[in-house]
Amino acid sequence: MQTRGKYFFTSESVTEGHPDKVADQISDAVLDTLLAQDPDAHVACEALVTTGMAVIAGEISTTGYADFPTVVRETIRQIGYNSSEMGFDSQTCAVISSVDRQSPDIAQGVSREKPEDQGAGDQGMMFGFACGETKTLMPAPIYWAHQLSQRLAHVRKEGIVDIFRPDGKTQVSFEYQDGKPVRINNVVVSTQHAATASQDDVAQAVKQHVLRPVLEPSGYFDEKDCEIFINTTGRFVVGGPMGDCGLTGRKIIQDTYGGSGHHGGGAFSGKDPSKVDRSGAYMGRYIAKNVVAAGLAPACEVQIAYCIGVAQPVSVLVSSQGTGEIPDEDLTRAVREVIDLRPYFISKRLNLKRPIYKKSSCYGHFGRELPEFTWEATDVAADLRTAAKV
């Protein structure tokens, strides 16, 4: 249900140099390397990064081959950790791997004689969400937080600002009135920086090259009427894996909707499409976005739940959260008429057995309308309207 009256809602994002995101990118880089050779690879790859070290572990069954140290080092290099000055060096860090085959007990539940009978890779519930607050049908706080994080990385990599380093965080708080965003109330930016840079140097660079170019065109930002917090400890030189241990799957809220709507608890990175934690959540987003794009509701949340080894979901709920004119029962019925939610058909419809996942591991899996991100398409909106008898 929509909240009435005036309230504030906040979401955060992190840059690709944040240690948890370094781990996510390593996991998805391994996945992409294997899917490029073997689309049917079963991959569950976790990563840990800390001072001078990267560790990968998990269960992988594939006909492909990945040179793990090379994949790990190249991923770290692309992020920008390529010298001791950064606190983490792709050339000299240790790389440790401990990878086993997928459990045969799980494999027999997923594999079937008929591909369409493929069972879910695990039990659990997945959520999707969409709303009309932004052009990509994402909640405004997480959308603009991601825009700031992407801009931080852009100005660093392009040399526009030479004092920024890879690690960073952003946070945006919106004021809402009767469920609609009306203004940005406060912004938080923390960026790792060169030891020679002063607090004032960092603050001025962030305002000039990050905040103003991103937020002023939004229509929600008035610098005179917005609290701005930049590197509030006063110093952020030690960062990345040297400053904090990073783990795959520890940023699941910023990966999705920034706290808007529910979350099933499953992480995405390092998992192939047979894992419904990933493919089910992507399908949930696809459904929710098409419902909103079809004009069936201004906001939509989808829950899909599975049982390991069973193809059909054990429950499906498509809800307008009280924002639409159509009963949730009718929305759910329309979706089930139009879209087959068995794992095989999810993967087929969204074309998920491709090496597209490293690109998804930073700045949100949703709301980025890239050609590879098929779950952002709104190509069944008309079919849903017909099935809903609108």
PDB file of N, CA and C in Angstrom, residues 168-256:
ATOM      1  N   GLY A 168      34.091   3.693  -3.355  1.00  0.00           N
ATOM      2  CA  GLY A 168      33.192   4.809  -3.116  1.00  0.00           C
ATOM      3  C   GLY A 168      31.767   4.368  -2.843  1.00  0.00           C
ATOM      4  N   LYS A 169      31.000   5.282  -2.231  1.00  0.00           N
ATOM      5  CA  LYS A 169      29.594   5.037  -1.934  1.00  0.00           C
ATOM      6  C   LYS A 169      28.790   6.304  -2.182  1.00  0.00           C
ATOM      7  N   THR A 170      27.528   6.114  -2.530  1.00  0.00           N
ATOM      8  CA  THR A 170      26.607   7.240  -2.639  1.00  0.00           C
ATOM      9  C   THR A 170      25.297   6.871  -1.940  1.00  0.00           C
ATOM     10  N   GLN A 171      24.539   7.895  -1.591  1.00  0.00           N
ATOM     11  CA  GLN A 171      23.258   7.681  -0.924  1.00  0.00           C
ATOM     12  C   GLN A 171      22.370   8.888  -1.216  1.00  0.00           C
ATOM     13  N   VAL A 172      21.111   8.622  -1.553  1.00  0.00           N
ATOM     14  CA  VAL A 172      20.180   9.694  -1.905  1.00  0.00           C
ATOM     15  C   VAL A 172      18.891   9.520  -1.108  1.00  0.00           C
ATOM     16  N   SER A 173      18.456  10.604  -0.462  1.00  0.00           N
ATOM     17  CA  SER A 173      17.204  10.614   0.292  1.00  0.00           C
ATOM     18  C   SER A 173      16.192  11.513  -0.414  1.00  0.00           C
ATOM     19  N   PHE A 174      15.066  10.951  -0.758  1.00  0.00           N
ATOM     20  CA  PHE A 174      13.993  11.692  -1.416  1.00  0.00           C
ATOM     21  C   PHE A 174      12.890  12.044  -0.420  1.00  0.00           C
ATOM     22  N   GLU A 175      12.331  13.209  -0.601  1.00  0.00           N
ATOM     23  CA  GLU A 175      11.093  13.556   0.086  1.00  0.00           C
ATOM     24  C   GLU A 175       9.929  13.138  -0.804  1.00  0.00           C
ATOM     25  N   TYR A 176       8.972  12.457  -0.203  1.00  0.00           N
ATOM     26  CA  TYR A 176       7.771  12.012  -0.913  1.00  0.00           C
ATOM     27  C   TYR A 176       6.543  12.726  -0.360  1.00  0.00           C
ATOM     28  N   GLN A 177       5.576  12.900  -1.219  1.00  0.00           N
ATOM     29  CA  GLN A 177       4.278  13.426  -0.806  1.00  0.00           C
ATOM     30  C   GLN A 177       3.205  12.542  -1.414  1.00  0.00           C
ATOM     31  N   ASP A 178       2.464  11.848  -0.549  1.00  0.00           N
ATOM     32  CA  ASP A 178       1.400  10.934  -0.987  1.00  0.00           C
ATOM     33  C   ASP A 178       1.907   9.939  -2.036  1.00  0.00           C
ATOM     34  N   GLY A 179       3.085   9.379  -1.762  1.00  0.00           N
ATOM     35  CA  GLY A 179       3.612   8.322  -2.614  1.00  0.00           C
ATOM     36  C   GLY A 179       4.372   8.786  -3.837  1.00  0.00           C
ATOM     37  N   LYS A 180       4.537  10.085  -4.021  1.00  0.00           N
ATOM     38  CA  LYS A 180       5.240  10.603  -5.191  1.00  0.00           C
ATOM     39  C   LYS A 180       6.501  11.349  -4.756  1.00  0.00           C
ATOM     40  N   PRO A 181       7.652  11.110  -5.424  1.00  0.00           N
ATOM     41  CA  PRO A 181       8.873  11.849  -5.091  1.00  0.00           C
ATOM     42  C   PRO A 181       8.738  13.307  -5.515  1.00  0.00           C
ATOM     43  N   VAL A 182       9.130  14.232  -4.620  1.00  0.00           N
ATOM     44  CA  VAL A 182       8.994  15.651  -4.945  1.00  0.00           C
ATOM     45  C   VAL A 182      10.322  16.402  -4.919  1.00  0.00           C
ATOM     46  N   ARG A 183      11.277  15.938  -4.112  1.00  0.00           N
ATOM     47  CA  ARG A 183      12.571  16.625  -4.068  1.00  0.00           C
ATOM     48  C   ARG A 183      13.611  15.730  -3.408  1.00  0.00           C
ATOM     49  N   ILE A 184      14.892  16.034  -3.713  1.00  0.00           N
ATOM     50  CA  ILE A 184      15.993  15.349  -3.034  1.00  0.00           C
ATOM     51  C   ILE A 184      16.306  16.124  -1.766  1.00  0.00           C
ATOM     52  N   ASN A 185      16.189  15.449  -0.633  1.00  0.00           N
ATOM     53  CA  ASN A 185      16.381  16.111   0.656  1.00  0.00           C
ATOM     54  C   ASN A 185      17.850  16.123   1.081  1.00  0.00           C
ATOM     55  N   ASN A 186      18.558  15.022   0.862  1.00  0.00           N
ATOM     56  CA  ASN A 186      19.980  14.996   1.187  1.00  0.00           C
ATOM     57  C   ASN A 186      20.713  13.971   0.339  1.00  0.00           C
ATOM     58  N   VAL A 187      22.005  14.212   0.189  1.00  0.00           N
ATOM     59  CA  VAL A 187      22.877  13.346  -0.610  1.00  0.00           C
ATOM     60  C   VAL A 187      24.139  13.062   0.189  1.00  0.00           C
ATOM     61  N   VAL A 188      24.582  11.801   0.153  1.00  0.00           N
ATOM     62  CA  VAL A 188      25.822  11.407   0.808  1.00  0.00           C
ATOM     63  C   VAL A 188      26.759  10.820  -0.250  1.00  0.00           C
ATOM     64  N   VAL A 189      27.990  11.305  -0.280  1.00  0.00           N
ATOM     65  CA  VAL A 189      29.002  10.756  -1.184  1.00  0.00           C
ATOM     66  C   VAL A 189      30.285  10.522  -0.390  1.00  0.00           C
ATOM     67  N   SER A 190      30.815   9.317  -0.499  1.00  0.00           N
ATOM     68  CA  SER A 190      32.125   9.000   0.081  1.00  0.00           C
ATOM     69  C   SER A 190      32.986   8.429  -1.035  1.00  0.00           C
ATOM     70  N   THR A 191      34.130   9.024  -1.255  1.00  0.00           N
ATOM     71  CA  THR A 191      35.009   8.517  -2.302  1.00  0.00           C
ATOM     72  C   THR A 191      36.435   8.393  -1.795  1.00  0.00           C
ATOM     73  N   GLN A 192      37.040   7.259  -2.085  1.00  0.00           N
ATOM     74  CA  GLN A 192      38.458   7.078  -1.805  1.00  0.00           C
ATOM     75  C   GLN A 192      39.247   8.100  -2.626  1.00  0.00           C
ATOM     76  N   HIS A 193      40.342   8.595  -2.067  1.00  0.00           N
ATOM     77  CA  HIS A 193      41.077   9.647  -2.763  1.00  0.00           C
ATOM     78  C   HIS A 193      42.578   9.524  -2.527  1.00  0.00           C
ATOM     79  N   ALA A 194      43.335  10.261  -3.317  1.00  0.00           N
ATOM     80  CA  ALA A 194      44.791  10.288  -3.174  1.00  0.00           C
ATOM     81  C   ALA A 194      45.168  10.901  -1.837  1.00  0.00           C
ATOM     82  N   ALA A 195      46.287  10.451  -1.283  1.00  0.00           N
ATOM     83  CA  ALA A 195      46.724  10.946   0.020  1.00  0.00           C
ATOM     84  C   ALA A 195      47.037  12.436  -0.009  1.00  0.00           C
ATOM     85  N   THR A 196      47.369  12.945  -1.168  1.00  0.00           N
ATOM     86  CA  THR A 196      47.730  14.357  -1.282  1.00  0.00           C
ATOM     87  C   THR A 196      46.522  15.287  -1.338  1.00  0.00           C
ATOM     88  N   ALA A 197      45.320  14.742  -1.510  1.00  0.00           N
ATOM     89  CA  ALA A 197      44.123  15.569  -1.657  1.00  0.00           C
ATOM     90  C   ALA A 197      43.571  15.975  -0.301  1.00  0.00           C
ATOM     91  N   SER A 198      43.183  17.230  -0.177  1.00  0.00           N
ATOM     92  CA  SER A 198      42.569  17.715   1.053  1.00  0.00           C
ATOM     93  C   SER A 198      41.075  17.442   1.035  1.00  0.00           C
ATOM     94  N   GLN A 199      40.436  17.589   2.191  1.00  0.00           N
ATOM     95  CA  GLN A 199      38.990  17.424   2.287  1.00  0.00           C
ATOM     96  C   GLN A 199      38.285  18.418   1.362  1.00  0.00           C
ATOM     97  N   ASP A 200      38.777  19.640   1.306  1.00  0.00           N
ATOM     98  CA  ASP A 200      38.160  20.651   0.449  1.00  0.00           C
ATOM     99  C   ASP A 200      38.334  20.304  -1.025  1.00  0.00           C
ATOM    100  N   ASP A 201      39.510  19.777  -1.395  1.00  0.00           N
ATOM    101  CA  ASP A 201      39.735  19.347  -2.784  1.00  0.00           C
ATOM    102  C   ASP A 201      38.687  18.318  -3.198  1.00  0.00           C
ATOM    103  N   VAL A 202      38.473  17.338  -2.321  1.00  0.00           N
ATOM    104  CA  VAL A 202      37.526  16.263  -2.627  1.00  0.00           C
ATOM    105  C   VAL A 202      36.104  16.811  -2.723  1.00  0.00           C
ATOM    106  N   ALA A 203      35.712  17.639  -1.757  1.00  0.00           N
ATOM    107  CA  ALA A 203      34.353  18.177  -1.738  1.00  0.00           C
ATOM    108  C   ALA A 203      34.051  18.999  -2.984  1.00  0.00           C
ATOM    109  N   GLN A 204      34.981  19.852  -3.377  1.00  0.00           N
ATOM    110  CA  GLN A 204      34.764  20.688  -4.556  1.00  0.00           C
ATOM    111  C   GLN A 204      34.697  19.846  -5.830  1.00  0.00           C
ATOM    112  N   ALA A 205      35.552  18.816  -5.924  1.00  0.00           N
ATOM    113  CA  ALA A 205      35.545  17.954  -7.107  1.00  0.00           C
ATOM    114  C   ALA A 205      34.238  17.170  -7.207  1.00  0.00           C
ATOM    115  N   VAL A 206      33.755  16.677  -6.073  1.00  0.00           N
ATOM    116  CA  VAL A 206      32.495  15.927  -6.071  1.00  0.00           C
ATOM    117  C   VAL A 206      31.339  16.828  -6.490  1.00  0.00           C
ATOM    118  N   LYS A 207      31.267  18.014  -5.935  1.00  0.00           N
ATOM    119  CA  LYS A 207      30.162  18.921  -6.278  1.00  0.00           C
ATOM    120  C   LYS A 207      30.198  19.316  -7.751  1.00  0.00           C
ATOM    121  N   GLN A 208      31.394  19.678  -8.239  1.00  0.00           N
ATOM    122  CA  GLN A 208      31.503  20.183  -9.600  1.00  0.00           C
ATOM    123  C   GLN A 208      31.354  19.104 -10.658  1.00  0.00           C
ATOM    124  N   HIS A 209      31.938  17.935 -10.411  1.00  0.00           N
ATOM    125  CA  HIS A 209      32.022  16.931 -11.471  1.00  0.00           C
ATOM    126  C   HIS A 209      31.081  15.738 -11.289  1.00  0.00           C
ATOM    127  N   VAL A 210      30.460  15.622 -10.115  1.00  0.00           N
ATOM    128  CA  VAL A 210      29.569  14.482  -9.872  1.00  0.00           C
ATOM    129  C   VAL A 210      28.145  14.946  -9.563  1.00  0.00           C
ATOM    130  N   LEU A 211      27.968  15.680  -8.480  1.00  0.00           N
ATOM    131  CA  LEU A 211      26.612  16.047  -8.056  1.00  0.00           C
ATOM    132  C   LEU A 211      25.880  16.907  -9.080  1.00  0.00           C
ATOM    133  N   ARG A 212      26.469  18.013  -9.455  1.00  0.00           N
ATOM    134  CA  ARG A 212      25.756  18.951 -10.334  1.00  0.00           C
ATOM    135  C   ARG A 212      25.448  18.361 -11.710  1.00  0.00           C
ATOM    136  N   PRO A 213      26.412  17.722 -12.390  1.00  0.00           N
ATOM    137  CA  PRO A 213      26.086  17.160 -13.712  1.00  0.00           C
ATOM    138  C   PRO A 213      25.006  16.085 -13.674  1.00  0.00           C
ATOM    139  N   VAL A 214      24.946  15.325 -12.576  1.00  0.00           N
ATOM    140  CA  VAL A 214      23.980  14.223 -12.493  1.00  0.00           C
ATOM    141  C   VAL A 214      22.622  14.696 -11.995  1.00  0.00           C
ATOM    142  N   LEU A 215      22.608  15.458 -10.917  1.00  0.00           N
ATOM    143  CA  LEU A 215      21.346  15.746 -10.227  1.00  0.00           C
ATOM    144  C   LEU A 215      20.609  16.982 -10.715  1.00  0.00           C
ATOM    145  N   GLU A 216      21.322  17.985 -11.211  1.00  0.00           N
ATOM    146  CA  GLU A 216      20.628  19.200 -11.643  1.00  0.00           C
ATOM    147  C   GLU A 216      19.618  18.939 -12.761  1.00  0.00           C
ATOM    148  N   PRO A 217      19.928  18.061 -13.732  1.00  0.00           N
ATOM    149  CA  PRO A 217      18.924  17.787 -14.780  1.00  0.00           C
ATOM    150  C   PRO A 217      17.728  16.977 -14.280  1.00  0.00           C
ATOM    151  N   SER A 218      17.811  16.420 -13.085  1.00  0.00           N
ATOM    152  CA  SER A 218      16.742  15.540 -12.598  1.00  0.00           C
ATOM    153  C   SER A 218      15.447  16.285 -12.313  1.00  0.00           C
ATOM    154  N   GLY A 219      15.566  17.578 -11.994  1.00  0.00           N
ATOM    155  CA  GLY A 219      14.379  18.340 -11.604  1.00  0.00           C
ATOM    156  C   GLY A 219      14.024  18.203 -10.139  1.00  0.00           C
ATOM    157  N   TYR A 220      14.772  17.382  -9.412  1.00  0.00           N
ATOM    158  CA  TYR A 220      14.499  17.160  -7.988  1.00  0.00           C
ATOM    159  C   TYR A 220      15.538  17.820  -7.083  1.00  0.00           C
ATOM    160  N   PHE A 221      16.584  18.397  -7.658  1.00  0.00           N
ATOM    161  CA  PHE A 221      17.743  18.816  -6.880  1.00  0.00           C
ATOM    162  C   PHE A 221      17.890  20.332  -6.861  1.00  0.00           C
ATOM    163  N   ASP A 222      17.915  20.899  -5.675  1.00  0.00           N
ATOM    164  CA  ASP A 222      18.224  22.310  -5.456  1.00  0.00           C
ATOM    165  C   ASP A 222      19.369  22.345  -4.451  1.00  0.00           C
ATOM    166  N   GLU A 223      20.556  22.683  -4.932  1.00  0.00           N
ATOM    167  CA  GLU A 223      21.735  22.627  -4.075  1.00  0.00           C
ATOM    168  C   GLU A 223      21.596  23.480  -2.818  1.00  0.00           C
ATOM    169  N   LYS A 224      20.844  24.579  -2.907  1.00  0.00           N
ATOM    170  CA  LYS A 224      20.668  25.460  -1.750  1.00  0.00           C
ATOM    171  C   LYS A 224      19.706  24.871  -0.717  1.00  0.00           C
ATOM    172  N   ASP A 225      18.894  23.920  -1.163  1.00  0.00           N
ATOM    173  CA  ASP A 225      17.861  23.356  -0.291  1.00  0.00           C
ATOM    174  C   ASP A 225      18.098  21.868  -0.039  1.00  0.00           C
ATOM    175  N   CYS A 226      19.342  21.423  -0.210  1.00  0.00           N
ATOM    176  CA  CYS A 226      19.671  19.998  -0.062  1.00  0.00           C
ATOM    177  C   CYS A 226      20.884  19.858   0.847  1.00  0.00           C
ATOM    178  N   GLU A 227      20.776  19.004   1.840  1.00  0.00           N
ATOM    179  CA  GLU A 227      21.930  18.711   2.681  1.00  0.00           C
ATOM    180  C   GLU A 227      22.901  17.826   1.904  1.00  0.00           C
ATOM    181  N   ILE A 228      24.162  18.214   1.869  1.00  0.00           N
ATOM    182  CA  ILE A 228      25.178  17.469   1.126  1.00  0.00           C
ATOM    183  C   ILE A 228      26.276  17.039   2.085  1.00  0.00           C
ATOM    184  N   PHE A 229      26.522  15.743   2.144  1.00  0.00           N
ATOM    185  CA  PHE A 229      27.550  15.175   3.022  1.00  0.00           C
ATOM    186  C   PHE A 229      28.606  14.497   2.141  1.00  0.00           C
ATOM    187  N   ILE A 230      29.850  14.956   2.227  1.00  0.00           N
ATOM    188  CA  ILE A 230      30.927  14.410   1.405  1.00  0.00           C
ATOM    189  C   ILE A 230      32.092  14.020   2.299  1.00  0.00           C
ATOM    190  N   ASN A 231      32.474  12.732   2.241  1.00  0.00           N
ATOM    191  CA  ASN A 231      33.606  12.205   3.027  1.00  0.00           C
ATOM    192  C   ASN A 231      33.595  12.734   4.460  1.00  0.00           C
ATOM    193  N   THR A 232      32.558  12.390   5.173  1.00  0.00           N
ATOM    194  CA  THR A 232      32.303  13.010   6.475  1.00  0.00           C
ATOM    195  C   THR A 232      33.276  12.582   7.577  1.00  0.00           C
ATOM    196  N   THR A 233      34.117  11.575   7.346  1.00  0.00           N
ATOM    197  CA  THR A 233      35.162  11.283   8.339  1.00  0.00           C
ATOM    198  C   THR A 233      36.355  12.217   8.175  1.00  0.00           C
ATOM    199  N   GLY A 234      36.404  12.892   7.013  1.00  0.00           N
ATOM    200  CA  GLY A 234      37.502  13.814   6.758  1.00  0.00           C
ATOM    201  C   GLY A 234      38.648  13.232   5.961  1.00  0.00           C
ATOM    202  N   ARG A 235      38.694  11.907   5.848  1.00  0.00           N
ATOM    203  CA  ARG A 235      39.804  11.265   5.117  1.00  0.00           C
ATOM    204  C   ARG A 235      39.378   9.868   4.688  1.00  0.00           C
ATOM    205  N   PHE A 236      39.661   9.521   3.428  1.00  0.00           N
ATOM    206  CA  PHE A 236      39.318   8.203   2.892  1.00  0.00           C
ATOM    207  C   PHE A 236      40.415   7.804   1.897  1.00  0.00           C
ATOM    208  N   VAL A 237      41.592   7.537   2.412  1.00  0.00           N
ATOM    209  CA  VAL A 237      42.728   7.141   1.586  1.00  0.00           C
ATOM    210  C   VAL A 237      42.825   5.613   1.512  1.00  0.00           C
ATOM    211  N   VAL A 238      42.695   4.954   2.651  1.00  0.00           N
ATOM    212  CA  VAL A 238      42.735   3.489   2.699  1.00  0.00           C
ATOM    213  C   VAL A 238      41.346   2.971   2.349  1.00  0.00           C
ATOM    214  N   GLY A 239      41.239   2.262   1.233  1.00  0.00           N
ATOM    215  CA  GLY A 239      39.940   1.764   0.794  1.00  0.00           C
ATOM    216  C   GLY A 239      40.069   0.456   0.057  1.00  0.00           C
ATOM    217  N   GLY A 240      39.002   0.041  -0.593  1.00  0.00           N
ATOM    218  CA  GLY A 240      38.999  -1.210  -1.326  1.00  0.00           C
ATOM    219  C   GLY A 240      39.267  -2.402  -0.421  1.00  0.00           C
ATOM    220  N   PRO A 241      39.791  -3.495  -0.972  1.00  0.00           N
ATOM    221  CA  PRO A 241      40.040  -4.696  -0.164  1.00  0.00           C
ATOM    222  C   PRO A 241      41.030  -4.481   0.969  1.00  0.00           C
ATOM    223  N   MET A 242      41.878  -3.453   0.876  1.00  0.00           N
ATOM    224  CA  MET A 242      42.811  -3.170   1.961  1.00  0.00           C
ATOM    225  C   MET A 242      42.092  -2.559   3.159  1.00  0.00           C
ATOM    226  N   GLY A 243      41.024  -1.829   2.884  1.00  0.00           N
ATOM    227  CA  GLY A 243      40.295  -1.175   3.966  1.00  0.00           C
ATOM    228  C   GLY A 243      39.192  -2.021   4.554  1.00  0.00           C
ATOM    229  N   ASP A 244      38.690  -2.975   3.772  1.00  0.00           N
ATOM    230  CA  ASP A 244      37.553  -3.777   4.229  1.00  0.00           C
ATOM    231  C   ASP A 244      37.505  -5.057   3.405  1.00  0.00           C
ATOM    232  N   CYS A 245      37.239  -6.170   4.065  1.00  0.00           N
ATOM    233  CA  CYS A 245      37.088  -7.442   3.358  1.00  0.00           C
ATOM    234  C   CYS A 245      35.831  -7.394   2.490  1.00  0.00           C
ATOM    235  N   GLY A 246      35.927  -7.925   1.267  1.00  0.00           N
ATOM    236  CA  GLY A 246      34.786  -7.960   0.370  1.00  0.00           C
ATOM    237  C   GLY A 246      34.312  -9.374   0.102  1.00  0.00           C
ATOM    238  N   LEU A 247      33.006  -9.557  -0.010  1.00  0.00           N
ATOM    239  CA  LEU A 247      32.406 -10.869  -0.246  1.00  0.00           C
ATOM    240  C   LEU A 247      31.341 -10.782  -1.331  1.00  0.00           C
ATOM    241  N   THR A 248      31.237 -11.823  -2.129  1.00  0.00           N
ATOM    242  CA  THR A 248      30.158 -11.908  -3.107  1.00  0.00           C
ATOM    243  C   THR A 248      28.802 -11.908  -2.405  1.00  0.00           C
ATOM    244  N   GLY A 249      27.866 -11.173  -2.977  1.00  0.00           N
ATOM    245  CA  GLY A 249      26.483 -11.249  -2.522  1.00  0.00           C
ATOM    246  C   GLY A 249      26.158 -10.469  -1.271  1.00  0.00           C
ATOM    247  N   ARG A 250      26.966  -9.473  -0.942  1.00  0.00           N
ATOM    248  CA  ARG A 250      26.713  -8.724   0.280  1.00  0.00           C
ATOM    249  C   ARG A 250      26.077  -7.358   0.013  1.00  0.00           C
ATOM    250  N   LYS A 251      25.688  -7.108  -1.223  1.00  0.00           N
ATOM    251  CA  LYS A 251      25.031  -5.846  -1.569  1.00  0.00           C
ATOM    252  C   LYS A 251      23.726  -6.109  -2.316  1.00  0.00           C
ATOM    253  N   ILE A 252      22.907  -6.997  -1.766  1.00  0.00           N
ATOM    254  CA  ILE A 252      21.716  -7.450  -2.489  1.00  0.00           C
ATOM    255  C   ILE A 252      20.617  -6.392  -2.570  1.00  0.00           C
ATOM    256  N   ILE A 253      20.584  -5.440  -1.640  1.00  0.00           N
ATOM    257  CA  ILE A 253      19.546  -4.415  -1.704  1.00  0.00           C
ATOM    258  C   ILE A 253      19.882  -3.381  -2.765  1.00  0.00           C
ATOM    259  N   GLN A 254      21.141  -2.944  -2.832  1.00  0.00           N
ATOM    260  CA  GLN A 254      21.501  -2.013  -3.903  1.00  0.00           C
ATOM    261  C   GLN A 254      21.543  -2.709  -5.264  1.00  0.00           C
ATOM    262  N   ASP A 255      21.637  -4.028  -5.285  1.00  0.00           N
ATOM    263  CA  ASP A 255      21.557  -4.767  -6.543  1.00  0.00           C
ATOM    264  C   ASP A 255      20.145  -4.757  -7.114  1.00  0.00           C
ATOM    265  N   THR A 256      19.155  -4.524  -6.256  1.00  0.00           N
ATOM    266  CA  THR A 256      17.762  -4.643  -6.689  1.00  0.00           C
ATOM    267  C   THR A 256      17.049  -3.285  -6.687  1.00  0.00           C
TER     268      THR A 256
END
